[in-house]
Amino acid sequence: MKDDELIHLRRCVELATEALEAGDEPFGSVLVGEDGTVLFEDRNRVGGGDHTRHPEFTIARWAAEHLSPGQRATATVYTSGEHCPMCSAAHGWVGLDRIVFVCSAQQLEGWLTEMGVPPAPVRFLPIPEIAPGVRVEGPVPELVDQVRALHRRFHQGAQRAQGRP
Ligand SMILES: [Zn+2]
């Protein structure tokens, strides 16, 4: 992983930490243009009850509104966790290209199962199964443990709030 890409991924981990500190699930994503400029960034915002408010979905809609098809085709989305099927579809529909994720959907699913978190209402599927034309890179071992720790903090906090050990 190149240093400039690690900088964007570290920012994703920071945004995921911000989400966690706001009581939300720890996910963060950054949209970067062809020349390396950060165009847009967001974090998970499902805490209010709208579970479609994933940062990757927000990025896809922002890109559709603000970027030309050519700009979208050369942009990269960096993200703390691999896109869910909803976000992969949005990414594919708006013609964004490359994705770099820290942890894979399979890793996340394994961690959540280990922690006894009930299954999500939507299956985790690898991005290429939803958007086969998108170039995908990840997981990024340098940062996986940090992201795992954020998910552990989020779910163990939630379990304590419900009186579980
Ligand atoms: Zn998603």
PDB file of C-alpha atoms and ligand atoms in Angstrom:
ATOM      1  CA  MET A   1       0.000   0.000   0.000  1.00  0.00           C
ATOM      2  CA  LYS A   2       1.440   3.402  -1.010  1.00  0.00           C
ATOM      3  CA  ASP A   3       1.889   6.090   1.666  1.00  0.00           C
ATOM      4  CA  ASP A   4      -0.640   8.492   0.130  1.00  0.00           C
ATOM      5  CA  GLU A   5      -3.221   5.717   0.072  1.00  0.00           C
ATOM      6  CA  LEU A   6      -2.513   4.851   3.705  1.00  0.00           C
ATOM      7  CA  ILE A   7      -3.142   8.514   4.596  1.00  0.00           C
ATOM      8  CA  HIS A   8      -6.647   8.272   3.076  1.00  0.00           C
ATOM      9  CA  LEU A   9      -7.293   4.955   4.827  1.00  0.00           C
ATOM     10  CA  ARG A  10      -6.128   6.372   8.164  1.00  0.00           C
ATOM     11  CA  ARG A  11      -8.607   9.219   7.655  1.00  0.00           C
ATOM     12  CA  CYS A  12     -11.331   6.563   7.150  1.00  0.00           C
ATOM     13  CA  VAL A  13     -10.368   5.008  10.489  1.00  0.00           C
ATOM     14  CA  GLU A  14     -10.548   8.489  12.092  1.00  0.00           C
ATOM     15  CA  LEU A  15     -14.031   9.035  10.650  1.00  0.00           C
ATOM     16  CA  ALA A  16     -15.086   5.595  11.896  1.00  0.00           C
ATOM     17  CA  THR A  17     -13.793   6.583  15.345  1.00  0.00           C
ATOM     18  CA  GLU A  18     -15.842   9.806  15.161  1.00  0.00           C
ATOM     19  CA  ALA A  19     -18.915   7.719  14.317  1.00  0.00           C
ATOM     20  CA  LEU A  20     -18.261   5.448  17.282  1.00  0.00           C
ATOM     21  CA  GLU A  21     -17.816   8.417  19.605  1.00  0.00           C
ATOM     22  CA  ALA A  22     -21.159   9.787  18.365  1.00  0.00           C
ATOM     23  CA  GLY A  23     -22.801   6.463  19.268  1.00  0.00           C
ATOM     24  CA  ASP A  24     -22.923   5.211  15.693  1.00  0.00           C
ATOM     25  CA  GLU A  25     -21.499   2.095  14.059  1.00  0.00           C
ATOM     26  CA  PRO A  26     -17.808   2.655  13.242  1.00  0.00           C
ATOM     27  CA  PHE A  27     -17.534   3.145   9.482  1.00  0.00           C
ATOM     28  CA  GLY A  28     -15.852   5.989   7.585  1.00  0.00           C
ATOM     29  CA  SER A  29     -15.129   6.662   3.899  1.00  0.00           C
ATOM     30  CA  VAL A  30     -13.274   9.174   1.723  1.00  0.00           C
ATOM     31  CA  LEU A  31     -13.753   9.987  -1.983  1.00  0.00           C
ATOM     32  CA  VAL A  32     -10.516  10.945  -3.758  1.00  0.00           C
ATOM     33  CA  GLY A  33     -10.164  12.372  -7.277  1.00  0.00           C
ATOM     34  CA  GLU A  34      -7.727  11.246  -9.939  1.00  0.00           C
ATOM     35  CA  ASP A  35      -5.128  13.845  -8.852  1.00  0.00           C
ATOM     36  CA  GLY A  36      -5.250  12.710  -5.205  1.00  0.00           C
ATOM     37  CA  THR A  37      -7.514  15.522  -3.971  1.00  0.00           C
ATOM     38  CA  VAL A  38     -10.001  14.588  -1.244  1.00  0.00           C
ATOM     39  CA  LEU A  39     -13.420  15.485  -2.725  1.00  0.00           C
ATOM     40  CA  PHE A  40     -15.815  14.344  -0.013  1.00  0.00           C
ATOM     41  CA  GLU A  41     -15.824  12.314   3.178  1.00  0.00           C
ATOM     42  CA  ASP A  42     -18.437  11.004   5.553  1.00  0.00           C
ATOM     43  CA  ARG A  43     -19.041   8.590   8.387  1.00  0.00           C
ATOM     44  CA  ASN A  44     -21.845   6.218   9.269  1.00  0.00           C
ATOM     45  CA  ARG A  45     -25.008   8.033  10.396  1.00  0.00           C
ATOM     46  CA  VAL A  46     -27.503   5.243  11.093  1.00  0.00           C
ATOM     47  CA  GLY A  47     -27.850   6.129  14.789  1.00  0.00           C
ATOM     48  CA  GLY A  48     -31.043   8.124  14.092  1.00  0.00           C
ATOM     49  CA  GLY A  49     -32.758   4.951  12.859  1.00  0.00           C
ATOM     50  CA  ASP A  50     -32.253   5.251   9.058  1.00  0.00           C
ATOM     51  CA  HIS A  51     -30.039   2.245   8.357  1.00  0.00           C
ATOM     52  CA  THR A  52     -29.366   3.273   4.750  1.00  0.00           C
ATOM     53  CA  ARG A  53     -27.172   6.179   5.882  1.00  0.00           C
ATOM     54  CA  HIS A  54     -23.851   4.459   5.161  1.00  0.00           C
ATOM     55  CA  PRO A  55     -20.967   6.727   4.120  1.00  0.00           C
ATOM     56  CA  GLU A  56     -20.354   4.779   0.894  1.00  0.00           C
ATOM     57  CA  PHE A  57     -23.977   5.339  -0.173  1.00  0.00           C
ATOM     58  CA  THR A  58     -23.745   9.057   0.657  1.00  0.00           C
ATOM     59  CA  ILE A  59     -20.526   9.258  -1.381  1.00  0.00           C
ATOM     60  CA  ALA A  60     -22.160   7.613  -4.418  1.00  0.00           C
ATOM     61  CA  ARG A  61     -25.035  10.113  -4.346  1.00  0.00           C
ATOM     62  CA  TRP A  62     -22.689  13.051  -3.787  1.00  0.00           C
ATOM     63  CA  ALA A  63     -20.572  11.905  -6.742  1.00  0.00           C
ATOM     64  CA  ALA A  64     -23.627  11.575  -9.000  1.00  0.00           C
ATOM     65  CA  GLU A  65     -24.633  15.132  -8.162  1.00  0.00           C
ATOM     66  CA  HIS A  66     -21.237  16.852  -8.247  1.00  0.00           C
ATOM     67  CA  LEU A  67     -18.908  14.957 -10.598  1.00  0.00           C
ATOM     68  CA  SER A  68     -18.937  14.318 -14.354  1.00  0.00           C
ATOM     69  CA  PRO A  69     -19.040  10.705 -15.554  1.00  0.00           C
ATOM     70  CA  GLY A  70     -15.335  11.016 -16.436  1.00  0.00           C
ATOM     71  CA  GLN A  71     -14.442  12.247 -12.952  1.00  0.00           C
ATOM     72  CA  ARG A  72     -16.424   9.433 -11.367  1.00  0.00           C
ATOM     73  CA  ALA A  73     -14.711   6.827 -13.532  1.00  0.00           C
ATOM     74  CA  THR A  74     -11.288   7.915 -12.282  1.00  0.00           C
ATOM     75  CA  ALA A  75     -12.142   8.509  -8.607  1.00  0.00           C
ATOM     76  CA  THR A  76     -11.289   6.141  -5.753  1.00  0.00           C
ATOM     77  CA  VAL A  77     -13.352   5.433  -2.639  1.00  0.00           C
ATOM     78  CA  TYR A  78     -11.305   4.576   0.461  1.00  0.00           C
ATOM     79  CA  THR A  79     -13.302   3.012   3.250  1.00  0.00           C
ATOM     80  CA  SER A  80     -12.809   1.400   6.645  1.00  0.00           C
ATOM     81  CA  GLY A  81     -14.933  -1.643   5.725  1.00  0.00           C
ATOM     82  CA  GLU A  82     -15.879  -3.272   2.433  1.00  0.00           C
ATOM     83  CA  HIS A  83     -19.101  -1.914   0.901  1.00  0.00           C
ATOM     84  CA  CYS A  84     -22.354  -3.681   1.761  1.00  0.00           C
ATOM     85  CA  PRO A  85     -24.499  -4.807  -1.212  1.00  0.00           C
ATOM     86  CA  MET A  86     -26.574  -1.581  -1.109  1.00  0.00           C
ATOM     87  CA  CYS A  87     -23.466   0.588  -1.281  1.00  0.00           C
ATOM     88  CA  SER A  88     -21.765  -1.626  -3.899  1.00  0.00           C
ATOM     89  CA  ALA A  89     -24.859  -1.252  -6.081  1.00  0.00           C
ATOM     90  CA  ALA A  90     -24.970   2.540  -5.618  1.00  0.00           C
ATOM     91  CA  HIS A  91     -21.224   2.726  -6.390  1.00  0.00           C
ATOM     92  CA  GLY A  92     -21.743   0.682  -9.565  1.00  0.00           C
ATOM     93  CA  TRP A  93     -24.851   2.591 -10.683  1.00  0.00           C
ATOM     94  CA  VAL A  94     -23.160   6.007 -10.510  1.00  0.00           C
ATOM     95  CA  GLY A  95     -20.070   4.775 -12.383  1.00  0.00           C
ATOM     96  CA  LEU A  96     -17.444   5.173  -9.685  1.00  0.00           C
ATOM     97  CA  ASP A  97     -14.454   2.910 -10.159  1.00  0.00           C
ATOM     98  CA  ARG A  98     -11.870   1.845  -7.652  1.00  0.00           C
ATOM     99  CA  ILE A  99     -12.497   0.888  -4.007  1.00  0.00           C
ATOM    100  CA  VAL A 100      -9.836   0.334  -1.340  1.00  0.00           C
ATOM    101  CA  PHE A 101     -11.124  -1.092   1.947  1.00  0.00           C
ATOM    102  CA  VAL A 102      -9.370  -1.829   5.248  1.00  0.00           C
ATOM    103  CA  CYS A 103     -11.379  -4.880   6.333  1.00  0.00           C
ATOM    104  CA  SER A 104     -13.393  -7.199   4.118  1.00  0.00           C
ATOM    105  CA  ALA A 105     -17.091  -7.951   4.572  1.00  0.00           C
ATOM    106  CA  GLN A 106     -16.073 -11.522   5.378  1.00  0.00           C
ATOM    107  CA  GLN A 107     -13.730 -10.358   8.164  1.00  0.00           C
ATOM    108  CA  LEU A 108     -16.420  -8.107   9.623  1.00  0.00           C
ATOM    109  CA  GLU A 109     -19.019 -10.857   9.493  1.00  0.00           C
ATOM    110  CA  GLY A 110     -16.600 -13.202  11.310  1.00  0.00           C
ATOM    111  CA  TRP A 111     -15.925 -10.632  14.063  1.00  0.00           C
ATOM    112  CA  LEU A 112     -19.632  -9.929  14.584  1.00  0.00           C
ATOM    113  CA  THR A 113     -20.423 -13.648  14.777  1.00  0.00           C
ATOM    114  CA  GLU A 114     -17.600 -14.101  17.308  1.00  0.00           C
ATOM    115  CA  MET A 115     -19.063 -11.297  19.427  1.00  0.00           C
ATOM    116  CA  GLY A 116     -22.539 -12.862  19.298  1.00  0.00           C
ATOM    117  CA  VAL A 117     -24.075  -9.978  17.315  1.00  0.00           C
ATOM    118  CA  PRO A 118     -27.363 -11.102  15.671  1.00  0.00           C
ATOM    119  CA  PRO A 119     -27.150 -11.453  11.869  1.00  0.00           C
ATOM    120  CA  ALA A 120     -27.723  -8.278   9.804  1.00  0.00           C
ATOM    121  CA  PRO A 121     -30.948  -8.074   7.751  1.00  0.00           C
ATOM    122  CA  VAL A 122     -28.852  -7.860   4.559  1.00  0.00           C
ATOM    123  CA  ARG A 123     -26.273 -10.467   3.567  1.00  0.00           C
ATOM    124  CA  PHE A 124     -22.613  -9.482   3.369  1.00  0.00           C
ATOM    125  CA  LEU A 125     -21.403 -10.181  -0.171  1.00  0.00           C
ATOM    126  CA  PRO A 126     -18.055  -9.295  -1.756  1.00  0.00           C
ATOM    127  CA  ILE A 127     -18.197  -6.151  -3.952  1.00  0.00           C
ATOM    128  CA  PRO A 128     -17.372  -8.054  -7.212  1.00  0.00           C
ATOM    129  CA  GLU A 129     -20.538 -10.120  -6.810  1.00  0.00           C
ATOM    130  CA  ILE A 130     -22.623  -6.925  -6.947  1.00  0.00           C
ATOM    131  CA  ALA A 131     -20.527  -4.588  -9.120  1.00  0.00           C
ATOM    132  CA  PRO A 132     -18.207  -6.797 -11.202  1.00  0.00           C
ATOM    133  CA  GLY A 133     -16.618  -3.918 -13.166  1.00  0.00           C
ATOM    134  CA  VAL A 134     -15.259  -2.138 -10.083  1.00  0.00           C
ATOM    135  CA  ARG A 135     -11.574  -2.529  -9.233  1.00  0.00           C
ATOM    136  CA  VAL A 136     -11.251  -3.564  -5.587  1.00  0.00           C
ATOM    137  CA  GLU A 137      -8.279  -3.678  -3.237  1.00  0.00           C
ATOM    138  CA  GLY A 138      -8.227  -4.900   0.377  1.00  0.00           C
ATOM    139  CA  PRO A 139      -8.000  -5.947   3.118  1.00  0.00           C
ATOM    140  CA  VAL A 140      -5.137  -3.709   4.284  1.00  0.00           C
ATOM    141  CA  PRO A 141      -3.367  -5.640   7.081  1.00  0.00           C
ATOM    142  CA  GLU A 142      -1.618  -2.511   8.475  1.00  0.00           C
ATOM    143  CA  LEU A 143      -4.962  -1.110   9.706  1.00  0.00           C
ATOM    144  CA  VAL A 144      -7.218  -4.155  10.184  1.00  0.00           C
ATOM    145  CA  ASP A 145      -6.587  -4.451  13.934  1.00  0.00           C
ATOM    146  CA  GLN A 146      -7.556  -0.814  14.511  1.00  0.00           C
ATOM    147  CA  VAL A 147     -10.863  -1.295  12.692  1.00  0.00           C
ATOM    148  CA  ARG A 148     -11.525  -4.529  14.526  1.00  0.00           C
ATOM    149  CA  ALA A 149     -10.977  -2.759  17.860  1.00  0.00           C
ATOM    150  CA  LEU A 150     -13.553  -0.086  16.902  1.00  0.00           C
ATOM    151  CA  HIS A 151     -16.179  -2.738  16.138  1.00  0.00           C
ATOM    152  CA  ARG A 152     -15.391  -4.486  19.402  1.00  0.00           C
ATOM    153  CA  ARG A 153     -15.835  -1.210  21.311  1.00  0.00           C
ATOM    154  CA  PHE A 154     -19.146  -0.498  19.559  1.00  0.00           C
ATOM    155  CA  HIS A 155     -20.711  -3.924  20.102  1.00  0.00           C
ATOM    156  CA  GLN A 156     -19.394  -4.529  23.590  1.00  0.00           C
ATOM    157  CA  GLY A 157     -20.737  -1.098  24.587  1.00  0.00           C
ATOM    158  CA  ALA A 158     -24.127  -1.996  23.072  1.00  0.00           C
ATOM    159  CA  GLN A 159     -24.171  -5.326  24.934  1.00  0.00           C
ATOM    160  CA  ARG A 160     -23.383  -3.644  28.235  1.00  0.00           C
ATOM    161  CA  ALA A 161     -26.237  -1.183  27.648  1.00  0.00           C
ATOM    162  CA  GLN A 162     -28.587  -4.168  27.301  1.00  0.00           C
ATOM    163  CA  GLY A 163     -27.310  -5.731  30.529  1.00  0.00           C
ATOM    164  CA  ARG A 164     -25.374  -8.520  28.808  1.00  0.00           C
ATOM    165  CA  PRO A 165     -21.893  -9.312  30.117  1.00  0.00           C
TER     166      PRO A 165
HETATM  167 ZN    ZN B   1     -23.449   0.052   2.984  1.00  0.00          ZN
END
